[in-house]
Short mmCIF file of N, CA, C and O in Angstrom, two decimals:
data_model
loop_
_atom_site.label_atom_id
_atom_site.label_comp_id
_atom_site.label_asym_id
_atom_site.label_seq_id
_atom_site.Cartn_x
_atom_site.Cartn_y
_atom_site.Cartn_z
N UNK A 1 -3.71 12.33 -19.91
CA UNK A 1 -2.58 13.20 -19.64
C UNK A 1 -2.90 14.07 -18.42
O UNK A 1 -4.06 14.49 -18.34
N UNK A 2 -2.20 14.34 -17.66
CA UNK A 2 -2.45 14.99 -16.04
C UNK A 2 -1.40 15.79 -16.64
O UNK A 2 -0.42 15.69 -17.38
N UNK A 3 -2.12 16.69 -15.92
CA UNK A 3 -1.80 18.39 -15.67
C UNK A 3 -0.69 18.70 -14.09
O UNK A 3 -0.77 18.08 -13.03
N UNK A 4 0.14 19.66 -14.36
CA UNK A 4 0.48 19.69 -12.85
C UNK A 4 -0.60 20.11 -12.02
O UNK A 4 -0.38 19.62 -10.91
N UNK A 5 -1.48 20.65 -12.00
CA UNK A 5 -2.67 20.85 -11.40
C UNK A 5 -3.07 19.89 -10.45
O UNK A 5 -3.20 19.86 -9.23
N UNK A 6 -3.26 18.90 -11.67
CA UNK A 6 -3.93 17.31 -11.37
C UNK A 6 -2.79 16.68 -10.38
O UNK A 6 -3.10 16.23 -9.28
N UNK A 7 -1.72 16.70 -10.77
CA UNK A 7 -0.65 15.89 -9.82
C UNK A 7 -0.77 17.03 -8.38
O UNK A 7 -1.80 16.80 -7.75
N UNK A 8 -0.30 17.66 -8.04
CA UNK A 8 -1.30 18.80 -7.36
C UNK A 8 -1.95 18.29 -6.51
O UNK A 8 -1.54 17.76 -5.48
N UNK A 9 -2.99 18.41 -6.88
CA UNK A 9 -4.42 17.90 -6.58
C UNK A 9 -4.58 16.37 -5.91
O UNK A 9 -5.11 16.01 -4.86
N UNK A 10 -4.05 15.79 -6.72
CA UNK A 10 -3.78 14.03 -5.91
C UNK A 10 -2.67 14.14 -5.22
O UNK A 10 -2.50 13.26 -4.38
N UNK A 11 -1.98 14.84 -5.31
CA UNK A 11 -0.74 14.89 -3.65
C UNK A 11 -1.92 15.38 -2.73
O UNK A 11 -2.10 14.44 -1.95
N UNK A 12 -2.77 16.34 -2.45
CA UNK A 12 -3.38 16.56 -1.52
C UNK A 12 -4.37 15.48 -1.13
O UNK A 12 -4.34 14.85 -0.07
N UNK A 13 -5.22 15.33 -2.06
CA UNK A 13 -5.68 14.11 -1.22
C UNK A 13 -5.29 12.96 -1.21
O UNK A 13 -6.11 12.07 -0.96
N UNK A 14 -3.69 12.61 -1.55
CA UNK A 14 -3.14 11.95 -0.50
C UNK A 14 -2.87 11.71 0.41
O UNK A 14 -2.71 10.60 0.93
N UNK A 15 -2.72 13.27 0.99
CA UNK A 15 -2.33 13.50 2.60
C UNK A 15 -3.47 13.70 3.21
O UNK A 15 -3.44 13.89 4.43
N UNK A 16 -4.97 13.69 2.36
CA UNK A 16 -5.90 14.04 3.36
C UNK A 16 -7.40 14.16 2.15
O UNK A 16 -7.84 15.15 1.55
N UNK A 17 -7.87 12.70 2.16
CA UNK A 17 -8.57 12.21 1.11
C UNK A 17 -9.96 12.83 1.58
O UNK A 17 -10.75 12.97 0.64
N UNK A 18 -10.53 13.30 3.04
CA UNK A 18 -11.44 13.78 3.40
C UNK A 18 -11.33 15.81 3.20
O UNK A 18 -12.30 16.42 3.64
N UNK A 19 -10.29 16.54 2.64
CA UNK A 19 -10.48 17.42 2.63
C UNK A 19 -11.80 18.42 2.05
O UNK A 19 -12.14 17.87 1.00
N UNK A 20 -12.24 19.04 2.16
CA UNK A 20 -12.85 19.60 1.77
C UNK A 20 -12.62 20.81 0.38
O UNK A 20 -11.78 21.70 0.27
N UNK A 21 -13.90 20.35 -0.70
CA UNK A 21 -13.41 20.99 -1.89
C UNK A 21 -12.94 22.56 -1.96
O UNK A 21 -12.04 23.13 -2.57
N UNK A 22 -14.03 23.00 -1.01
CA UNK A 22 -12.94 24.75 -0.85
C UNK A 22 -12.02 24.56 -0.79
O UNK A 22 -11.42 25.02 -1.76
N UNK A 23 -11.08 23.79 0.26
CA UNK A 23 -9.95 23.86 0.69
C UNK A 23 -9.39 23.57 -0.27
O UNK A 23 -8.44 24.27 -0.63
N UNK A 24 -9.72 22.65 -0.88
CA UNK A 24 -8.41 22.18 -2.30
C UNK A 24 -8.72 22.98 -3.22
O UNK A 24 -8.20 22.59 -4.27
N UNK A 25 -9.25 23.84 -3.34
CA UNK A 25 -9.44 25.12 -4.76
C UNK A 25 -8.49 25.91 -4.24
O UNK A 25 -7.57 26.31 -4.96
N UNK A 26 -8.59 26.28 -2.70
CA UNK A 26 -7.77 27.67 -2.24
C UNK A 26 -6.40 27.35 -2.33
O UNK A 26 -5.54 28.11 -2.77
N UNK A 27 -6.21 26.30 -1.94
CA UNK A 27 -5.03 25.81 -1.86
C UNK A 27 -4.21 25.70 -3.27
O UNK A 27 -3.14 26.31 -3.34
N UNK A 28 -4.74 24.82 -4.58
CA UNK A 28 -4.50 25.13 -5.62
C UNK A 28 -4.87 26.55 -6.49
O UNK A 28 -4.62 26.71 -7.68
N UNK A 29 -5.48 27.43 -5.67
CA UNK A 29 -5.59 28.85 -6.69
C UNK A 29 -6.86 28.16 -8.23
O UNK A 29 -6.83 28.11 -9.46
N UNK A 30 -7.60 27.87 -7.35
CA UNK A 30 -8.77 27.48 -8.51
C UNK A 30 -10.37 27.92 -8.15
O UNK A 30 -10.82 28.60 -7.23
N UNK A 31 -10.87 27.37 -9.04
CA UNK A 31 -12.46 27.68 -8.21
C UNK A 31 -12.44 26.05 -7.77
O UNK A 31 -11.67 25.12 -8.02
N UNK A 32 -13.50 26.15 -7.10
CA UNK A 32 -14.64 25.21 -6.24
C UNK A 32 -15.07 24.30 -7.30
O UNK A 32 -14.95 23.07 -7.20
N UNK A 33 -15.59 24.95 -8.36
CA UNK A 33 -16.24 24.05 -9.38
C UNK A 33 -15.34 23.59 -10.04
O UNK A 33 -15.21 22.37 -10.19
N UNK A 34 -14.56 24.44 -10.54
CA UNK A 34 -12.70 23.81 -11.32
C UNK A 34 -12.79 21.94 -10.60
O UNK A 34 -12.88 20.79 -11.03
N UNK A 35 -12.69 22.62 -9.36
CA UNK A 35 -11.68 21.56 -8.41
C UNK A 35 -12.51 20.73 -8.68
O UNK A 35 -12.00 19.91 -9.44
N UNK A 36 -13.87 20.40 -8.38
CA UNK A 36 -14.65 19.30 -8.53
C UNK A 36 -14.66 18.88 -9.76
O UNK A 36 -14.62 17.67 -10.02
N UNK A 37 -14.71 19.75 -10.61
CA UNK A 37 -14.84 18.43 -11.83
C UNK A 37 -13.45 18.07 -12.14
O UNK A 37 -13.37 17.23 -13.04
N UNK A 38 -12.36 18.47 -11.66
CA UNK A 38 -11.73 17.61 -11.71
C UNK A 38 -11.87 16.47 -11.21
O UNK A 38 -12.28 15.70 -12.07
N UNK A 39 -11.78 16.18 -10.62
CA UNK A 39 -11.71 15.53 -9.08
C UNK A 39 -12.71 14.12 -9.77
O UNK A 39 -12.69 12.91 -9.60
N UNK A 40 -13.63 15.22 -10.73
CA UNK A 40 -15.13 13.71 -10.95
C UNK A 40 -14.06 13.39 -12.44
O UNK A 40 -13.73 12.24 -12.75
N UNK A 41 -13.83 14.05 -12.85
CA UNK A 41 -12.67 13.45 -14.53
C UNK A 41 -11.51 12.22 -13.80
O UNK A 41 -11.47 11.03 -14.09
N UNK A 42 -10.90 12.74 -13.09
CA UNK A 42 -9.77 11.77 -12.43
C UNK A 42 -10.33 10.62 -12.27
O UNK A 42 -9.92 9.65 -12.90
N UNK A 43 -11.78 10.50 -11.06
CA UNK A 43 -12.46 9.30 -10.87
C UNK A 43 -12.53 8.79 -12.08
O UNK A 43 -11.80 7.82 -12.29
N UNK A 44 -13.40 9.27 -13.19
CA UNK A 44 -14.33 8.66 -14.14
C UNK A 44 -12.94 8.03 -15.11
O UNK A 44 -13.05 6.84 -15.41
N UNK A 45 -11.72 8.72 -15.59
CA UNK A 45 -10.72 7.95 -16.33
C UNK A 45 -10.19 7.08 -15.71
O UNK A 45 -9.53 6.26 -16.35
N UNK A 46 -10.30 6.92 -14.08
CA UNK A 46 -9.62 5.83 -13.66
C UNK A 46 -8.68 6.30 -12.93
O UNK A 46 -8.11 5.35 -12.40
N UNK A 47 -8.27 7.18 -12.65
CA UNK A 47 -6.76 7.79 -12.20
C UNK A 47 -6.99 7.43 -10.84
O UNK A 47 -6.13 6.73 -10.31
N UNK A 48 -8.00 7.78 -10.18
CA UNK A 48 -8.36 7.89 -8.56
C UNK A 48 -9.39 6.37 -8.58
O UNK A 48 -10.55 6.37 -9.00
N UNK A 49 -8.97 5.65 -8.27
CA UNK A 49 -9.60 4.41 -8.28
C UNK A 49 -10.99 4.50 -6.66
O UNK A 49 -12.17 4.14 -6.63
N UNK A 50 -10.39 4.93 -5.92
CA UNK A 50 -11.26 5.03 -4.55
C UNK A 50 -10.01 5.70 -3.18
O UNK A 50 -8.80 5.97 -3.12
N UNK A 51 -10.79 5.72 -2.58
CA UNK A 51 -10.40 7.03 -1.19
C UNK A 51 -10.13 5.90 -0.19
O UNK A 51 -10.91 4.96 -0.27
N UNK A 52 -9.09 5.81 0.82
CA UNK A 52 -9.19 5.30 1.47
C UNK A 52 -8.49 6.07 3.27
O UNK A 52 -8.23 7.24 3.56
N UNK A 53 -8.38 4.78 4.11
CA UNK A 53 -8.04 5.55 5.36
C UNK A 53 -6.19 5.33 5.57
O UNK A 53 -5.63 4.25 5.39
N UNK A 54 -5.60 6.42 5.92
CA UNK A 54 -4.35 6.27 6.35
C UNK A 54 -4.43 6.58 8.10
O UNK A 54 -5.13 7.36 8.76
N UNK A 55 -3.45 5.67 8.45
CA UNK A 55 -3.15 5.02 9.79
C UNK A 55 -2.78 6.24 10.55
O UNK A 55 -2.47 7.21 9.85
N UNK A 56 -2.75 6.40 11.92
CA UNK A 56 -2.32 7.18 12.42
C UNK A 56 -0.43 6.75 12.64
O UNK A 56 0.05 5.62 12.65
N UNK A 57 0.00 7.55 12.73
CA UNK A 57 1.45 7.53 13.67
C UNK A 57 1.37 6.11 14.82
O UNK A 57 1.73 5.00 14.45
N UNK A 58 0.96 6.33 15.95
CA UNK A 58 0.46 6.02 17.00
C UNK A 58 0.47 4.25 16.63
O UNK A 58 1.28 3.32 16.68
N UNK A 59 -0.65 4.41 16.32
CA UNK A 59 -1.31 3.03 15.83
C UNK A 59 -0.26 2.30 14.95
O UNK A 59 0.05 1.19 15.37
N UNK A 60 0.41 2.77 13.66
CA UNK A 60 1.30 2.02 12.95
C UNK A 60 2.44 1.42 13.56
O UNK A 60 2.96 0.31 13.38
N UNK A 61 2.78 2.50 14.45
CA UNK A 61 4.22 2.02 15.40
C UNK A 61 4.00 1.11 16.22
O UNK A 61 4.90 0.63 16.91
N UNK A 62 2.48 0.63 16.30
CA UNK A 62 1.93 0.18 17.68
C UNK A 62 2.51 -1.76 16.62
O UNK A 62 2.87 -2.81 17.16
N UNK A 63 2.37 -1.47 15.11
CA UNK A 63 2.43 -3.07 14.55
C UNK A 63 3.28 -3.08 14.03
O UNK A 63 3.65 -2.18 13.28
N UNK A 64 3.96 -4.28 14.31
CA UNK A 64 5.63 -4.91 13.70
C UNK A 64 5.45 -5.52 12.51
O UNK A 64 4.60 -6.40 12.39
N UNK A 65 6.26 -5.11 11.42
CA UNK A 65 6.49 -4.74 10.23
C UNK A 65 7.56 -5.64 9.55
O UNK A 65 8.71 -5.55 9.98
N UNK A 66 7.41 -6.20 8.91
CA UNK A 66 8.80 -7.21 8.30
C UNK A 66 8.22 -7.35 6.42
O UNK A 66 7.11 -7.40 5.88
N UNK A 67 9.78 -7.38 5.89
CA UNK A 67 9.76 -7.81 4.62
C UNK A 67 9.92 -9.00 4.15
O UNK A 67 11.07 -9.23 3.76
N UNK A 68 8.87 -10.20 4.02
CA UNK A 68 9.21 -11.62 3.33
C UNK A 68 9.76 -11.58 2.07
O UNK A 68 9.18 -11.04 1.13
N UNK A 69 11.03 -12.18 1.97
CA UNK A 69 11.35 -12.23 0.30
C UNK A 69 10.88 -13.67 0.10
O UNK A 69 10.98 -14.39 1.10
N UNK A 70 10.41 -14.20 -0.96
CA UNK A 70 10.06 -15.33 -1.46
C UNK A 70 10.28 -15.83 -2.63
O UNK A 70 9.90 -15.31 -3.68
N UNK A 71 11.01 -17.08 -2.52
CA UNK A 71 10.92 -17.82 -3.86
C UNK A 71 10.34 -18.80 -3.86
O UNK A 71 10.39 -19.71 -3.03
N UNK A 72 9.46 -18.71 -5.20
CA UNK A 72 8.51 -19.98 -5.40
C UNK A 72 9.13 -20.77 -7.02
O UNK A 72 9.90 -20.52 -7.94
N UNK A 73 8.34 -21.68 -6.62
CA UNK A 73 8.19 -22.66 -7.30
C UNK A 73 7.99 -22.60 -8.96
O UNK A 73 7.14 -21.79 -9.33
N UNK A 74 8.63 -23.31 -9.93
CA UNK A 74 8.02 -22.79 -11.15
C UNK A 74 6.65 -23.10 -11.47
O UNK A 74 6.28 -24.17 -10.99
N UNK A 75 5.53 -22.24 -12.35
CA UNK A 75 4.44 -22.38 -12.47
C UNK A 75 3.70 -21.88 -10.86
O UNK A 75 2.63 -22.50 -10.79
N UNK A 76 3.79 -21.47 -10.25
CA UNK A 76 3.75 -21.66 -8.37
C UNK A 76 3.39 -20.43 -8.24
O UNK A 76 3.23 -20.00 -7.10
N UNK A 77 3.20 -19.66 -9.24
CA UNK A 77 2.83 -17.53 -8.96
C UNK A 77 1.07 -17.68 -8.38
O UNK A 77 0.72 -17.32 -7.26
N UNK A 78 0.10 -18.31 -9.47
CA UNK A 78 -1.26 -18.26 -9.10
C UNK A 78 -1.30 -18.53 -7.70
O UNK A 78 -1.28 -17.58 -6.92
N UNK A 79 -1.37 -19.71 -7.29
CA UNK A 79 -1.78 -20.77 -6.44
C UNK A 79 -0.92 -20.07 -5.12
O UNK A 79 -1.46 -20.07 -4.02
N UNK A 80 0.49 -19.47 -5.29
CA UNK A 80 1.19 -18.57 -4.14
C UNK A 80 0.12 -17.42 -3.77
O UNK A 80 -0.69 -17.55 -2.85
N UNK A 81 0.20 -16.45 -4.48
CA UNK A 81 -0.69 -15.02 -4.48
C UNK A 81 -2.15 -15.29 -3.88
O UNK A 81 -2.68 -14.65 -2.97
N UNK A 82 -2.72 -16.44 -4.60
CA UNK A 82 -4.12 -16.66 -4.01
C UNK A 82 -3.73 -16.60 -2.64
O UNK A 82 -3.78 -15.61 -1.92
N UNK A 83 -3.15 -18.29 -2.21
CA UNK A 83 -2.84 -18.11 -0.69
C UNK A 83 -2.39 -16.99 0.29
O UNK A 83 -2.77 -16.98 1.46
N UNK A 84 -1.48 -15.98 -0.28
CA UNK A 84 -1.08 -15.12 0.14
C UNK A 84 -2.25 -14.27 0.39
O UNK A 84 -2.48 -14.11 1.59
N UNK A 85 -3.06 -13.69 -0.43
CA UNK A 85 -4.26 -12.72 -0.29
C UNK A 85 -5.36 -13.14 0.92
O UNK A 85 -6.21 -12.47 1.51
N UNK A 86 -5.02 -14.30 1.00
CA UNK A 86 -6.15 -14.83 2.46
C UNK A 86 -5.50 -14.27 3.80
O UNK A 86 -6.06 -14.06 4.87
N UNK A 87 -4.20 -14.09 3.47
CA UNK A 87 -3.29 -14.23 5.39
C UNK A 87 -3.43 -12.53 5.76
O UNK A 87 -2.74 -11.63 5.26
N UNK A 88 -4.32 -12.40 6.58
CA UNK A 88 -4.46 -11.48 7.22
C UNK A 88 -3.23 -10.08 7.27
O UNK A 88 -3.39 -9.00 6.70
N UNK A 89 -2.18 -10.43 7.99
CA UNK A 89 -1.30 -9.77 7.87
C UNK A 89 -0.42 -9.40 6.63
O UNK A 89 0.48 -8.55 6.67
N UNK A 90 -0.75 -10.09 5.59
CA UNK A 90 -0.16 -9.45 4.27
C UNK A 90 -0.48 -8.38 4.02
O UNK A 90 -1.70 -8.49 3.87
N UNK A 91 -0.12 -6.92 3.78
CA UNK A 91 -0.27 -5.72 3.71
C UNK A 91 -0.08 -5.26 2.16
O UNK A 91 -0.68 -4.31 1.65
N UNK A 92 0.85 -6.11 1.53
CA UNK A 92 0.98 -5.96 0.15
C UNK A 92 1.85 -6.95 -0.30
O UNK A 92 2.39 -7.66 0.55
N UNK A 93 2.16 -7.18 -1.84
CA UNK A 93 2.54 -8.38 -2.66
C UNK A 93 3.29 -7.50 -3.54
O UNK A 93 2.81 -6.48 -4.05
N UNK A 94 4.51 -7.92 -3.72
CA UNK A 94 5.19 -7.32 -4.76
C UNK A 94 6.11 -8.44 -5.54
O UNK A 94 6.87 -9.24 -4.99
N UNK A 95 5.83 -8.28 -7.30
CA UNK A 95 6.34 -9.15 -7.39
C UNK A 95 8.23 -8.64 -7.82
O UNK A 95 8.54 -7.49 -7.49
N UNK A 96 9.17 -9.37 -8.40
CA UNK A 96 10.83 -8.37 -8.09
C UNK A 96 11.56 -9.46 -9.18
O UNK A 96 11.35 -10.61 -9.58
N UNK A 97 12.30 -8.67 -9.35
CA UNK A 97 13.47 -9.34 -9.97
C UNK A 97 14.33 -9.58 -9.20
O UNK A 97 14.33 -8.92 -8.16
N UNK A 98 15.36 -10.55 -9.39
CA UNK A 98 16.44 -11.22 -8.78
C UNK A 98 16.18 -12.52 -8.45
O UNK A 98 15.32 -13.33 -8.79
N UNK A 99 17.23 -12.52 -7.62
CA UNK A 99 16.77 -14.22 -6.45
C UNK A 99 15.62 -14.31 -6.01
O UNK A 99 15.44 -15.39 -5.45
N UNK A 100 14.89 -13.75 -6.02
CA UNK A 100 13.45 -13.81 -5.18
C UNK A 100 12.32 -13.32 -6.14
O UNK A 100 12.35 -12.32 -6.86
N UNK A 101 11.17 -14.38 -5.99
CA UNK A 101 10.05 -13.82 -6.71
C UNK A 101 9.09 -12.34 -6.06
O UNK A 101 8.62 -11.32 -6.57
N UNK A 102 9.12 -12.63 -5.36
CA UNK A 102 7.88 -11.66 -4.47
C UNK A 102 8.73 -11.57 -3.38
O UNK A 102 9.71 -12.20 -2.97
N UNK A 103 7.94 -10.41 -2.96
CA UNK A 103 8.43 -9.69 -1.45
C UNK A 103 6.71 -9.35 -0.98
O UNK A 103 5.87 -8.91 -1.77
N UNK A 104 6.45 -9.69 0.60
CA UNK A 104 5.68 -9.62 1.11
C UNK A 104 6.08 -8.43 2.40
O UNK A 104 7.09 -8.09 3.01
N UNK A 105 4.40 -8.00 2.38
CA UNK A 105 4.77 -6.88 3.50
C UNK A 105 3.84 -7.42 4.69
O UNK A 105 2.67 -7.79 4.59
N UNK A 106 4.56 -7.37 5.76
CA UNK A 106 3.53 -7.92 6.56
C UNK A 106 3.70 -6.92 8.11
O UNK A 106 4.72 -6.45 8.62
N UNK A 107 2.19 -6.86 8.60
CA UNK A 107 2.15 -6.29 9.77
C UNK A 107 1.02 -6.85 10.93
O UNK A 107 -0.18 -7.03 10.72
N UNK A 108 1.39 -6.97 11.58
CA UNK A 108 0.92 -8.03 12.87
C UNK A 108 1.07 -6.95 13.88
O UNK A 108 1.87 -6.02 13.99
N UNK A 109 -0.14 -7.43 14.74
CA UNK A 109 -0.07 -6.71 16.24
C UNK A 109 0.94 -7.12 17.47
O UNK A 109 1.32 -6.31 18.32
N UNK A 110 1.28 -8.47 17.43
CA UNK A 110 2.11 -8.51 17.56
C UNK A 110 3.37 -9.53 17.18
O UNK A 110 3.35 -10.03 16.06
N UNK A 111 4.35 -9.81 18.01
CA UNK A 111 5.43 -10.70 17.50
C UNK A 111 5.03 -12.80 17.21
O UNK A 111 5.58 -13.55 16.40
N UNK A 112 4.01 -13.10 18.15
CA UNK A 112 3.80 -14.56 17.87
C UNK A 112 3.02 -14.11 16.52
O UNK A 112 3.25 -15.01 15.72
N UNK A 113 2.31 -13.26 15.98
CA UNK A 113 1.49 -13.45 14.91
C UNK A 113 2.14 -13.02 13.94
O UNK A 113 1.48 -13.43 12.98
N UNK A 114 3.10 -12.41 13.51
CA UNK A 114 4.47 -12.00 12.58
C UNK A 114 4.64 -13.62 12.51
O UNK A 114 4.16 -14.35 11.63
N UNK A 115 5.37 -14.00 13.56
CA UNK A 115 6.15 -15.36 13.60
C UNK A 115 4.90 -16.65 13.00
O UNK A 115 5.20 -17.22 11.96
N UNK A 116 3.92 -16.95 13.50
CA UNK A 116 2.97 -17.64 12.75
C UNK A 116 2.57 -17.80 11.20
O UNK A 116 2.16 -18.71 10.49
N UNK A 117 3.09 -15.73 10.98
CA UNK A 117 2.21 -15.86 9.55
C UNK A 117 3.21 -16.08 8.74
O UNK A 117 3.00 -16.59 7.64
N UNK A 118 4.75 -15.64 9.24
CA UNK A 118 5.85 -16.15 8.67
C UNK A 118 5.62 -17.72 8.07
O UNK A 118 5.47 -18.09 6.91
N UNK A 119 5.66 -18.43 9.27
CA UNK A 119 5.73 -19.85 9.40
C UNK A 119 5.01 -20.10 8.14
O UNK A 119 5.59 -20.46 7.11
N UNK A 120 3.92 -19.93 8.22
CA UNK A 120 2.51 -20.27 7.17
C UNK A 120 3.06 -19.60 6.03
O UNK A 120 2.18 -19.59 5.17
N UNK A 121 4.08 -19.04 5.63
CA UNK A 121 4.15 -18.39 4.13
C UNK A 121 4.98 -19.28 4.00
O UNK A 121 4.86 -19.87 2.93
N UNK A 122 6.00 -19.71 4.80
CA UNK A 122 7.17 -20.92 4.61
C UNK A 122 6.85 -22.25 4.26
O UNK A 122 7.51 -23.10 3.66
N UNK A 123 5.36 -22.27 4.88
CA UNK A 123 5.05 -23.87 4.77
C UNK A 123 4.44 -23.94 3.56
O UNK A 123 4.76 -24.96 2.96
N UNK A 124 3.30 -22.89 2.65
CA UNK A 124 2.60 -22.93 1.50
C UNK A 124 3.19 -24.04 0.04
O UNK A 124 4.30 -23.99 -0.48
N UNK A 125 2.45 -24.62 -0.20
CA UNK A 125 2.58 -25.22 -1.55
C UNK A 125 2.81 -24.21 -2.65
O UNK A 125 2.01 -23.44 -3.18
N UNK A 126 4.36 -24.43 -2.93
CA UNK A 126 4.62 -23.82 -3.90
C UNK A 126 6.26 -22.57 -3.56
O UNK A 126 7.06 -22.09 -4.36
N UNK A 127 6.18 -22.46 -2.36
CA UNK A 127 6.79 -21.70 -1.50
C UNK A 127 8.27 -22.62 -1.56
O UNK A 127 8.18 -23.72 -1.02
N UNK A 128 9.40 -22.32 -2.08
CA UNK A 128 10.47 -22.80 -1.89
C UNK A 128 11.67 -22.17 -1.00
O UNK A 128 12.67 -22.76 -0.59
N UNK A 129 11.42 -21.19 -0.85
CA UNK A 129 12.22 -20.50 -0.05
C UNK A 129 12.01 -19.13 0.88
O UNK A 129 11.59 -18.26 0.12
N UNK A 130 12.14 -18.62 2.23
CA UNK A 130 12.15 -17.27 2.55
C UNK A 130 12.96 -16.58 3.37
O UNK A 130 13.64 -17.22 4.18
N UNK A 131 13.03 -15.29 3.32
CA UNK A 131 14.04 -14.61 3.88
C UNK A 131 13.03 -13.76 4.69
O UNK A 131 11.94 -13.30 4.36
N UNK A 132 13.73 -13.68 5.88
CA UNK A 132 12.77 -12.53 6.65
C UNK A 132 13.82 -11.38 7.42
O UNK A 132 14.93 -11.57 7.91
N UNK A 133 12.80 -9.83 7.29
CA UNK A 133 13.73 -9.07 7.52
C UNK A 133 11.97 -8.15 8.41
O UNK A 133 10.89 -7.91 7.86
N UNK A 134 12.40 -7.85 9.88
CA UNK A 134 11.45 -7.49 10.72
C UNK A 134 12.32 -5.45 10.34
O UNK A 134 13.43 -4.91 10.28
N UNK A 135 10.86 -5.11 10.20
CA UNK A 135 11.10 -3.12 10.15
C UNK A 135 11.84 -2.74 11.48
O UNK A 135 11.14 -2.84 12.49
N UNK A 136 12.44 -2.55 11.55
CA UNK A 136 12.41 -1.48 13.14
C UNK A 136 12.12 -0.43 13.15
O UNK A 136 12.00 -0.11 14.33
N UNK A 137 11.81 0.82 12.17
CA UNK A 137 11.85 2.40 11.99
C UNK A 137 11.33 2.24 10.61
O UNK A 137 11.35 1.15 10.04
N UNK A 138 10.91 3.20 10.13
CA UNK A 138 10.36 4.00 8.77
C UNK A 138 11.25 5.37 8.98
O UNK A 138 11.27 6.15 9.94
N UNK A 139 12.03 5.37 7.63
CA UNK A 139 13.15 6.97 7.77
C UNK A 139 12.25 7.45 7.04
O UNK A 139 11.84 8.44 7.64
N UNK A 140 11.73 7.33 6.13
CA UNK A 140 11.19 7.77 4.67
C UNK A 140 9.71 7.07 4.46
O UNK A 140 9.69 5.85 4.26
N UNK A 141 8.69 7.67 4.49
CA UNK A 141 7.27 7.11 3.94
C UNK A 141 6.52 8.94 3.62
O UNK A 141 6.30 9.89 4.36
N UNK A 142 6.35 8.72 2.28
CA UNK A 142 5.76 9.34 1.67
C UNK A 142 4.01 8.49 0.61
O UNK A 142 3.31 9.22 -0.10
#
């Protein structure tokens, strides 16, 4: 059970997983030591799985962004996902309800390698169908 504290606490190092533990005590109105053992409870139940790096501005805008919708094949989920997890530019796998099994996120440096990795998700065994929709803007990323 998380505390608003705790939710709190993981919004900040969301926005900034290298902060420093003063800072996130002062900021939440706690002690230093408070903050850390939280911080080691969250890890140890699992909540905070690991820290990672978020992209700059700059750099993200710099790679073209598209949503694959995909329908596969029946029985066709394993043997899709595996393949999928190898292609470089897959950014994430989601699987969905509706007409479409999965939606793929993909980001490439640039447009022939979008278009390639497209191709290669179209051609996969198991892959019956795709829709492609290229980002132009992010209104909303939280």
């Amino acid at each position: 059970m998380l505390t608003d504290k705790d939710r709190d606490l993981l919004a900040l190092l969301s926005e900034n997983s290298r902060m420093p533990v003063a800072t996130l005590a002062k900021k939440l109105g706690l002690s230093r030591t408070t903050v850390q053992a939280r911080i080691e409870r969250l890890e140890r139940d699992g909540v905070i799985a690991g820290y990672g790096i978020r992209l700059s501005e700059q750099y993200a805008a710099s790679l073209i962004r598209a949503h694959i919708l995909i329908t596969i094949a029946p029985k066709a989920l394993a043997q899709v996902v595996s393949a999928l997890e190898r292609l470089k530019p897959v950014t994430a796998l989601h699987s969905v309800s509706g007409t479409f099994d999965l939606i793929a996120i993909l980001a490439a440096p640039s447009m022939l390698e979008l278009d390639q990795t497209i191709d290669e998700i179209g051609n996969l065994d198991g892959v019956e169908r795709t829709l492609s929709s290229i980002i132009l803007s992010t209104r909303i990323s939280r």
